[in-house]
């Protein structure tokens, strides 16, 4: 026990004494932490509020209902399920709810910034149990909507994922909606990365354009590790059973007892994200990403070398930087030695594989929570850029 406490203390110090630029990470509030470490962790509550398989759930029901109500209001959806253990199980539940094994799905390639759960072939459940077709990005790293449309019309997938994990541009929900409606495919917006930007008003919401919204709660939204699935008005108009199908797929389809401490922490985070300060936070995330880019560009502007760094982005909270063929991991390790924590990442059309990618991914949500402004991000951008060109 003491050994673990010591290690947790060390990790806490490490997190606070280094520069955290992994775009999917953030720092939770004390209130979220309190809910997470509460005695709610002791309770079994299989089922849904009012329909539990265990007794003793009167307060638990109130907590889950509150999380659902706050989540629905925040994301303007008709129905919400807050029980998925994390983003990947949430997407698995959606596939289970809406499709049969072997049906065709469509998502963005991993190398283009897509997520494993969007049909990455062979090694993932979504690529193994479903037939998958994948769309790519252009040389700037932007979704090639024309190629997507052509592929969708040809392949006629039953479900399309939009949303990414290393995608530095805004997503055009309207175009996706038009394309999906041509073949009557379910359209799922996976907003795991940008949920906080959406509720903060700096990225358009997909709610009017898609059937289902899937999201984690621990990235820009700054809540606990967890996820939710939202069903939109459009989704219910298309299929009045949609909400029921989603709920049944999460439980009993895929999961057992929900993690009530996480759900309580989600309710806390939803409330925090509805405050005016959160809008300021989201705005600052964007300004800081622009500053980070400016810093990186200072290095490549000719003073240090003739060829500028190839940077993908940014219109949101993250950037992908080309470090040279298979150099991403090496750069990430060197940066770790300097106290700057990033992750290696494929770049669009990467000639190297995902295990030795050519880029790194950097983002601003975590350090913006710590109070960083443009000046700090410009400086760290310049340090990173200088390190890369000197490799
Ligand atoms: C992070 C992420 C997920 C998965 O979330 P986990 O909680 O890591 O399982 C799913 N989709 C997208 C787009 C993500 O960025």
Coordinates of C-alpha atoms and ligand atoms in Angstrom, one line a residue:
X1 CA 0.0 0.0 0.0
X2 CA 2.7 2.5 1.0
X3 CA 4.7 1.7 -2.1
X4 CA 1.6 2.5 -4.2
X5 CA 1.0 5.7 -2.3
X6 CA 4.6 6.7 -2.8
X7 CA 4.4 6.0 -6.6
X8 CA 1.1 8.0 -6.9
X9 CA 2.8 10.9 -5.1
X10 CA 5.7 10.7 -7.5
X11 CA 3.5 10.5 -10.5
X12 CA 1.6 13.6 -9.3
X13 CA 4.8 15.5 -8.9
X14 CA 6.0 14.3 -12.3
X15 CA 2.7 15.5 -13.9
X16 CA 3.0 18.9 -12.3
X17 CA 6.7 19.4 -13.0
X18 CA 6.6 18.6 -16.7
X19 CA 5.0 20.2 -19.8
X20 CA 2.0 18.0 -20.8
X21 CA 1.2 18.4 -24.5
X22 CA -0.6 15.1 -25.2
X23 CA -3.8 16.4 -26.8
X24 CA -6.1 13.7 -25.3
X25 CA -4.9 14.5 -21.7
X26 CA -6.1 17.0 -19.2
X27 CA -6.1 17.9 -15.5
X28 CA -9.4 17.2 -13.6
X29 CA -10.7 19.5 -10.9
X30 CA -10.7 18.6 -7.2
X31 CA -14.5 18.2 -7.3
X32 CA -14.2 15.6 -10.1
X33 CA -11.4 13.9 -8.2
X34 CA -13.6 13.8 -5.0
X35 CA -16.5 12.1 -6.8
X36 CA -14.1 9.6 -8.5
X37 CA -12.5 8.5 -5.3
X38 CA -15.8 8.3 -3.4
X39 CA -17.6 5.3 -1.9
X40 CA -19.8 5.1 -5.0
X41 CA -17.2 2.8 -6.2
X42 CA -18.6 0.2 -3.7
X43 CA -22.0 0.0 -5.3
X44 CA -23.4 -2.5 -7.9
X45 CA -26.2 -1.0 -10.0
X46 CA -26.7 -3.1 -13.1
X47 CA -29.6 -1.8 -15.1
X48 CA -30.8 1.8 -15.4
X49 CA -32.4 4.3 -12.9
X50 CA -35.7 2.8 -11.7
X51 CA -34.9 -0.6 -13.3
X52 CA -32.0 -2.0 -11.2
X53 CA -31.2 -5.6 -10.7
X54 CA -29.8 -4.9 -7.2
X55 CA -31.4 -3.2 -4.2
X56 CA -30.1 -0.1 -2.4
X57 CA -29.9 2.2 -5.3
X58 CA -32.1 5.2 -4.3
X59 CA -29.2 7.7 -4.2
X60 CA -27.4 6.0 -7.1
X61 CA -30.5 6.5 -9.3
X62 CA -30.6 10.2 -8.4
X63 CA -26.9 10.5 -9.3
X64 CA -27.3 8.8 -12.7
X65 CA -30.4 10.8 -13.5
X66 CA -28.6 14.0 -12.7
X67 CA -25.7 13.0 -14.9
X68 CA -28.1 12.2 -17.8
X69 CA -30.1 15.4 -17.4
X70 CA -26.9 17.6 -17.3
X71 CA -25.4 15.8 -20.2
X72 CA -28.5 16.1 -22.3
X73 CA -28.7 19.8 -21.6
X74 CA -25.1 20.4 -22.3
X75 CA -25.0 18.5 -25.6
X76 CA -28.6 19.2 -26.6
X77 CA -29.4 15.6 -27.3
X78 CA -32.7 13.8 -26.7
X79 CA -31.3 10.8 -25.0
X80 CA -28.1 10.0 -23.2
X81 CA -26.4 6.9 -21.9
X82 CA -23.6 7.6 -19.4
X83 CA -22.6 4.1 -18.6
X84 CA -19.9 3.2 -21.2
X85 CA -16.7 2.5 -19.4
X86 CA -14.7 4.5 -21.9
X87 CA -14.7 5.7 -25.5
X88 CA -13.8 2.4 -27.1
X89 CA -16.6 0.4 -25.3
X90 CA -19.0 3.3 -26.2
X91 CA -18.2 2.8 -29.9
X92 CA -18.5 -1.0 -29.6
X93 CA -21.9 -0.5 -28.1
X94 CA -23.0 1.7 -31.0
X95 CA -21.9 -0.9 -33.5
X96 CA -23.6 -3.7 -31.5
X97 CA -26.8 -1.6 -31.2
X98 CA -27.2 -0.7 -34.9
X99 CA -25.6 -3.5 -37.0
X100 CA -25.2 -7.2 -37.5
X101 CA -21.7 -8.8 -37.5
X102 CA -20.3 -8.5 -41.0
X103 CA -22.1 -5.4 -41.9
X104 CA -20.1 -2.7 -43.6
X105 CA -18.9 0.4 -41.7
X106 CA -16.9 3.4 -42.8
X107 CA -14.4 5.5 -40.8
X108 CA -11.3 7.6 -41.2
X109 CA -7.9 5.8 -41.6
X110 CA -5.7 5.6 -38.5
X111 CA -2.9 7.2 -40.4
X112 CA -5.2 10.1 -41.3
X113 CA -6.1 10.7 -37.7
X114 CA -9.0 8.3 -37.3
X115 CA -9.5 6.0 -34.2
X116 CA -8.9 2.3 -33.9
X117 CA -12.6 1.7 -33.2
X118 CA -13.7 3.2 -36.5
X119 CA -12.9 0.1 -38.5
X120 CA -9.2 -0.2 -38.4
X121 CA -8.6 -3.5 -40.2
X122 CA -7.7 -6.9 -38.8
X123 CA -6.4 -6.1 -35.3
X124 CA -9.5 -4.3 -33.8
X125 CA -13.0 -5.6 -33.0
X126 CA -14.4 -3.0 -35.4
X127 CA -12.2 -4.2 -38.3
X128 CA -12.5 -7.9 -37.4
X129 CA -16.3 -8.3 -36.8
X130 CA -17.4 -5.8 -39.4
X131 CA -16.4 -5.2 -43.0
X132 CA -14.7 -1.9 -43.1
X133 CA -13.9 0.7 -45.7
X134 CA -11.8 3.7 -44.7
X135 CA -11.4 7.2 -46.0
X136 CA -8.2 9.3 -46.2
X137 CA -7.1 12.9 -46.1
X138 CA -5.3 15.1 -48.7
X139 CA -1.7 16.3 -48.5
X140 CA -2.7 19.0 -46.0
X141 CA -4.3 16.4 -43.8
X142 CA -7.8 17.5 -44.5
X143 CA -10.6 15.0 -45.2
X144 CA -11.0 14.5 -48.9
X145 CA -14.8 14.9 -49.0
X146 CA -15.1 14.2 -52.7
X147 CA -13.2 10.9 -52.4
X148 CA -15.3 10.0 -49.4
X149 CA -18.5 10.7 -51.2
X150 CA -17.4 8.5 -54.1
X151 CA -16.4 5.7 -51.8
X152 CA -19.7 5.9 -49.8
X153 CA -21.8 5.8 -53.0
X154 CA -19.8 2.8 -54.3
X155 CA -19.5 0.8 -51.0
X156 CA -22.8 1.7 -49.4
X157 CA -21.8 1.3 -45.7
X158 CA -24.5 1.0 -43.2
X159 CA -22.8 3.2 -40.7
X160 CA -20.3 6.1 -41.0
X161 CA -18.1 7.4 -38.2
X162 CA -16.9 11.0 -38.4
X163 CA -14.5 12.5 -35.9
X164 CA -10.9 11.8 -35.2
X165 CA -8.1 11.3 -32.6
X166 CA -5.3 13.1 -34.4
X167 CA -7.3 15.4 -36.8
X168 CA -6.2 19.0 -36.5
X169 CA -9.0 20.6 -38.6
X170 CA -12.6 21.4 -38.1
X171 CA -15.1 18.7 -39.2
X172 CA -17.8 19.6 -41.6
X173 CA -20.8 17.8 -40.1
X174 CA -23.1 19.0 -42.9
X175 CA -21.1 17.5 -45.7
X176 CA -21.0 14.2 -43.8
X177 CA -24.7 14.3 -43.3
X178 CA -25.3 14.9 -47.0
X179 CA -23.1 12.0 -47.9
X180 CA -24.5 9.6 -45.3
X181 CA -28.1 10.4 -46.4
X182 CA -27.3 9.4 -50.0
X183 CA -27.0 5.7 -48.9
X184 CA -29.2 6.0 -45.8
X185 CA -26.2 5.1 -43.5
X186 CA -26.3 5.8 -39.8
X187 CA -24.0 8.8 -39.1
X188 CA -22.1 8.7 -35.8
X189 CA -20.1 11.8 -34.6
X190 CA -17.3 10.6 -32.3
X191 CA -16.4 13.9 -30.5
X192 CA -14.1 12.3 -28.0
X193 CA -11.4 14.9 -28.6
X194 CA -13.5 18.0 -29.3
X195 CA -16.4 17.6 -26.8
X196 CA -15.0 20.5 -24.7
X197 CA -14.5 22.6 -27.8
X198 CA -18.1 22.0 -28.8
X199 CA -19.7 22.9 -25.4
X200 CA -17.2 25.8 -25.2
X201 CA -18.6 27.1 -28.5
X202 CA -15.4 27.0 -30.5
X203 CA -16.3 24.0 -32.8
X204 CA -19.7 23.6 -34.4
X205 CA -21.9 20.9 -32.7
X206 CA -22.8 17.9 -34.8
X207 CA -26.2 17.5 -33.1
X208 CA -28.3 18.7 -36.0
X209 CA -26.5 16.5 -38.5
X210 CA -25.9 13.1 -37.0
X211 CA -28.0 10.3 -35.5
X212 CA -25.7 9.4 -32.6
X213 CA -23.0 11.2 -30.7
X214 CA -20.2 9.3 -29.0
X215 CA -17.7 10.9 -26.7
X216 CA -15.2 10.3 -24.0
X217 CA -15.4 12.7 -21.0
X218 CA -11.7 12.9 -20.1
X219 CA -10.2 14.9 -23.0
X220 CA -11.0 18.5 -23.7
X221 CA -14.2 18.1 -21.7
X222 CA -11.9 17.7 -18.6
X223 CA -14.0 15.1 -16.7
X224 CA -13.2 11.6 -15.5
X225 CA -12.1 8.8 -17.7
X226 CA -15.5 7.7 -19.1
X227 CA -17.8 8.1 -22.0
X228 CA -21.4 8.7 -23.1
X229 CA -23.6 8.0 -26.1
X230 CA -26.1 10.7 -27.1
X231 CA -29.1 10.1 -29.4
X232 CA -30.2 13.2 -31.4
X233 CA -33.6 14.3 -32.5
X234 CA -32.6 13.4 -36.0
X235 CA -31.6 9.9 -34.9
X236 CA -34.9 9.4 -33.2
X237 CA -36.9 10.6 -36.2
X238 CA -35.1 8.1 -38.3
X239 CA -35.5 5.2 -35.9
X240 CA -37.8 5.7 -32.8
X241 CA -36.2 2.6 -31.2
X242 CA -32.7 4.1 -31.4
X243 CA -32.4 5.1 -27.8
X244 CA -33.7 1.7 -26.6
X245 CA -31.3 -0.1 -28.9
X246 CA -28.3 1.9 -27.6
X247 CA -29.3 1.3 -23.9
X248 CA -29.7 -2.5 -24.5
X249 CA -26.4 -2.7 -26.3
X250 CA -24.5 -1.0 -23.4
X251 CA -26.3 -3.1 -20.8
X252 CA -26.8 -6.1 -20.9
X253 CA -25.2 -6.3 -24.4
X254 CA -21.7 -5.3 -23.6
X255 CA -21.2 -4.3 -20.0
X256 CA -22.2 -5.3 -16.5
X257 CA -22.4 -2.9 -13.6
X258 CA -21.8 0.8 -14.3
X259 CA -19.0 2.6 -12.5
X260 CA -21.1 4.9 -10.4
X261 CA -18.1 6.9 -9.1
X262 CA -17.3 7.8 -12.7
X263 CA -20.9 8.7 -13.5
X264 CA -21.0 11.0 -10.5
X265 CA -17.7 12.6 -11.6
X266 CA -19.2 13.0 -15.1
X267 CA -22.2 14.9 -13.6
X268 CA -19.8 17.2 -11.8
X269 CA -17.7 17.7 -15.0
X270 CA -20.9 18.4 -17.0
X271 CA -21.8 21.2 -14.6
X272 CA -18.3 22.6 -14.7
X273 CA -18.4 22.6 -18.5
X274 CA -21.7 24.6 -18.5
X275 CA -20.2 27.6 -16.7
X276 CA -19.1 30.7 -18.5
X277 CA -15.5 30.1 -17.4
X278 CA -15.4 27.0 -19.5
X279 CA -16.1 29.0 -22.7
X280 CA -13.1 31.1 -21.8
X281 CA -11.1 27.9 -21.3
X282 CA -12.2 26.6 -24.7
X283 CA -11.3 29.9 -26.4
X284 CA -7.9 29.9 -24.8
X285 CA -7.2 26.3 -26.0
X286 CA -7.7 27.6 -29.6
X287 CA -5.6 30.7 -29.1
X288 CA -2.9 28.6 -27.5
X289 CA -2.8 26.1 -30.4
X290 CA -2.4 29.0 -32.8
X291 CA 0.5 30.3 -30.6
X292 CA 2.1 26.8 -30.5
X293 CA 2.0 26.8 -34.3
X294 CA 3.6 30.3 -34.5
X295 CA 6.4 29.1 -32.2
X296 CA 7.0 26.0 -34.3
X297 CA 7.0 28.1 -37.5
X298 CA 9.6 30.6 -36.1
X299 CA 12.2 27.8 -36.4
X300 CA 11.4 26.9 -39.9
X301 CA 11.2 30.5 -41.2
X302 CA 14.7 30.5 -42.7
X303 CA 16.8 31.5 -39.8
X304 CA 17.7 27.9 -39.0
X305 CA 17.2 26.1 -42.2
X306 CA 15.7 26.6 -45.6
X307 CA 13.0 24.0 -45.4
X308 CA 10.3 24.8 -42.8
X309 CA 8.8 22.2 -40.6
X310 CA 5.8 20.4 -42.1
X311 CA 3.0 21.1 -39.7
X312 CA -0.6 19.7 -40.1
X313 CA -3.1 22.1 -38.5
X314 CA -4.5 23.8 -36.8
X315 CA -8.2 24.8 -36.4
X316 CA -8.6 23.0 -33.0
X317 CA -6.6 22.0 -30.0
X318 CA -3.9 19.9 -31.7
X319 CA -1.2 19.8 -34.3
X320 CA 0.6 17.0 -36.0
X321 CA 4.3 17.6 -36.9
X322 CA 6.3 15.8 -39.5
X323 CA 9.6 14.9 -37.9
X324 CA 11.1 13.0 -40.8
X325 CA 10.8 9.3 -41.9
X326 CA 10.3 7.1 -38.8
X327 CA 11.6 9.9 -36.5
X328 CA 8.5 10.4 -34.4
X329 CA 9.3 8.1 -31.5
X330 CA 12.9 9.3 -31.3
X331 CA 11.7 12.9 -31.1
X332 CA 9.1 12.0 -28.5
X333 CA 11.8 10.3 -26.3
X334 CA 14.2 13.3 -26.6
X335 CA 11.4 15.7 -25.6
X336 CA 10.5 13.5 -22.6
X337 CA 14.2 13.9 -21.5
X338 CA 13.6 17.7 -21.7
X339 CA 10.4 17.4 -19.6
X340 CA 8.1 17.9 -22.5
X341 CA 5.6 15.0 -22.8
X342 CA 4.1 14.3 -26.2
X343 CA 3.2 11.2 -28.3
X344 CA 4.6 9.9 -31.5
X345 CA 2.0 9.7 -34.2
X346 CA 1.6 8.8 -37.8
X347 CA 1.4 11.7 -40.3
X348 CA -1.0 11.8 -43.2
X349 CA 0.2 9.3 -45.9
X350 CA 2.9 8.2 -43.5
X351 CA 5.4 5.9 -45.3
X352 CA 6.4 4.5 -41.9
X353 CA 4.1 2.2 -39.9
X354 CA 2.2 3.1 -36.7
X355 CA 4.9 1.4 -34.6
X356 CA 7.6 3.7 -36.0
X357 CA 5.7 6.7 -37.2
X358 CA 7.1 9.8 -38.7
X359 CA 5.4 12.5 -36.6
X360 CA 4.4 13.7 -33.2
X361 CA 1.1 15.0 -32.0
X362 CA 0.9 18.0 -29.7
X363 CA -2.1 19.8 -28.1
X364 CA -3.0 22.6 -25.7
X365 CA -5.9 21.4 -23.4
X366 CA -3.8 20.3 -20.4
X367 CA -1.4 23.2 -20.1
X368 CA -4.3 25.6 -20.8
X369 CA -6.0 24.2 -17.7
X370 CA -2.7 24.9 -15.8
X371 CA -3.0 28.6 -16.9
X372 CA -0.7 28.7 -19.8
X373 CA -1.3 31.5 -22.3
X374 CA 0.1 32.3 -25.8
X375 CA 3.5 33.4 -24.6
X376 CA 4.3 30.0 -23.0
X377 CA 3.0 28.1 -25.9
X378 CA 5.0 30.1 -28.4
X379 CA 8.1 29.5 -26.4
X380 CA 7.6 25.7 -26.1
X381 CA 6.7 25.5 -29.8
X382 CA 10.0 27.1 -30.6
X383 CA 11.9 24.7 -28.3
X384 CA 10.2 21.7 -29.9
X385 CA 10.8 23.0 -33.4
X386 CA 14.5 23.6 -32.7
X387 CA 14.9 20.1 -31.2
X388 CA 13.3 18.5 -34.3
X389 CA 15.4 20.3 -36.9
X390 CA 18.6 19.5 -34.9
X391 CA 17.9 15.8 -34.8
Ligands
LIG1 C1 -9.8 8.7 -27.3 C2 -10.8 8.3 -28.4 C3 -11.6 7.2 -28.3 C4 -11.4 6.1 -27.2 O1 -11.4 6.4 -26.0 P1 -10.8 5.5 -24.8 O2 -11.4 6.0 -23.6 O3 -9.3 5.6 -24.9 O4 -11.2 4.1 -25.1 C5 -12.5 6.9 -29.2 N1 -12.7 7.7 -30.3 C6 -11.9 8.8 -30.4 C7 -12.1 9.7 -31.6 C8 -10.9 9.1 -29.5 O5 -10.1 10.2 -29.7

